[in-house]
C-alpha cells in the first residue's frame, strides 16, 4: 500500500533539516501543519517516527529505517522528474502543416524563422490531412479548412483567395488571357485529401461550363502543381498567401484580374493541452513563432 504523499514530503523535509520549523519554512506552511502531517503519517503506519523531546526531534528506530527509504525514493523521483521536464523543455517546437504550406510558405523563410527562434530547434512535419493531428504531438499547426475547425484554439490566419495562374511564357505561347480561353491550355489539377477548390468549382464560379472537354494533368501534390506551372506545363489555380512570392518575382502571372474570395481560411491551431505544460521560456519561444506567423500572413493581400 502507498502512504499519503504530502505527509511523506513533510517527513522527509523535517528529517533532512532537523526541525519542524525549518521544514515548515521550506514548504511554506505552518509548523502546526507539519506536525499534523507527520502525525497523519504515523497514524497510517501504526508506529511513531519521532521521539518527542522538547524542541529536539529524534527519530525512532523505525523512523530511521523509514527515513532512509523515503529519502532515497523521493530523491529518485525528483531526479526522474527533472530529467523528463528537461527533456520536454529541450524538445523542438513542433509545427504540423500541409506539404503546400510547408514548401511554399515556410521553407523559403526558414532562415528568418531560425534567426527568430535562436537556439530553439524547430521540427516541421508535413501532413496533407488535418486528421493526422490526432496521432501527433505538436505545438501548433496550420491547415486549410473549408469551415472553421472544431478546435478550441483555432484562429483564422489568412483568408482563402484563389486566382488562375500560369507562367509568363505559357501565357504568351498559348495566348491564354481570360477564363474563357482556358480551353487553349492544359489544366493542372491538384488532388489532395483536403477539401480544396477544384477547377470545376472555379469554372462554375466564373460562369463557364465545367463539363467542357479541357485538357488536364492530375497531380496529387500542390507544390508539384506549382513546379509544373513554373515549367510551362499548363494553368493552375493559385492560392494567394502561398504563391505571392512567385507573383512578386514574376515567375508566375495572374491569368485574369478575377480573385475568388471563398469565405474559407487557413487556420492557426494551437495545442493548448501541450502548451499548458511548457515553461515560461518555451511559452515565450512559441509566442514568438505565433506572432511571426500572424505578422507574415495576416492583414496582407494573401
Short mmCIF file of C-alpha atoms in Angstrom, two decimals, residues 187 189 198-205 207-214 216:
data_model
loop_
_atom_site.label_atom_id
_atom_site.label_comp_id
_atom_site.label_asym_id
_atom_site.label_seq_id
_atom_site.Cartn_x
_atom_site.Cartn_y
_atom_site.Cartn_z
CA UNK A 187 -5.45 22.48 -66.73
CA UNK A 189 -5.42 19.68 -61.23
CA UNK A 198 -11.04 22.39 -57.87
CA UNK A 199 -11.27 23.51 -61.49
CA UNK A 200 -14.99 22.63 -61.86
CA UNK A 201 -15.71 24.90 -58.86
CA UNK A 202 -13.73 27.74 -60.43
CA UNK A 203 -15.34 27.34 -63.85
CA UNK A 204 -18.80 27.28 -62.32
CA UNK A 205 -17.92 30.38 -60.28
CA UNK A 207 -19.93 31.11 -65.35
CA UNK A 208 -18.24 28.59 -67.65
CA UNK A 209 -19.26 25.03 -68.44
CA UNK A 210 -17.33 22.71 -66.14
CA UNK A 211 -18.13 19.81 -68.47
CA UNK A 212 -16.13 21.35 -71.31
CA UNK A 213 -13.51 18.93 -72.66
CA UNK A 214 -10.44 20.67 -71.28
CA UNK A 216 -5.82 18.21 -67.97
#
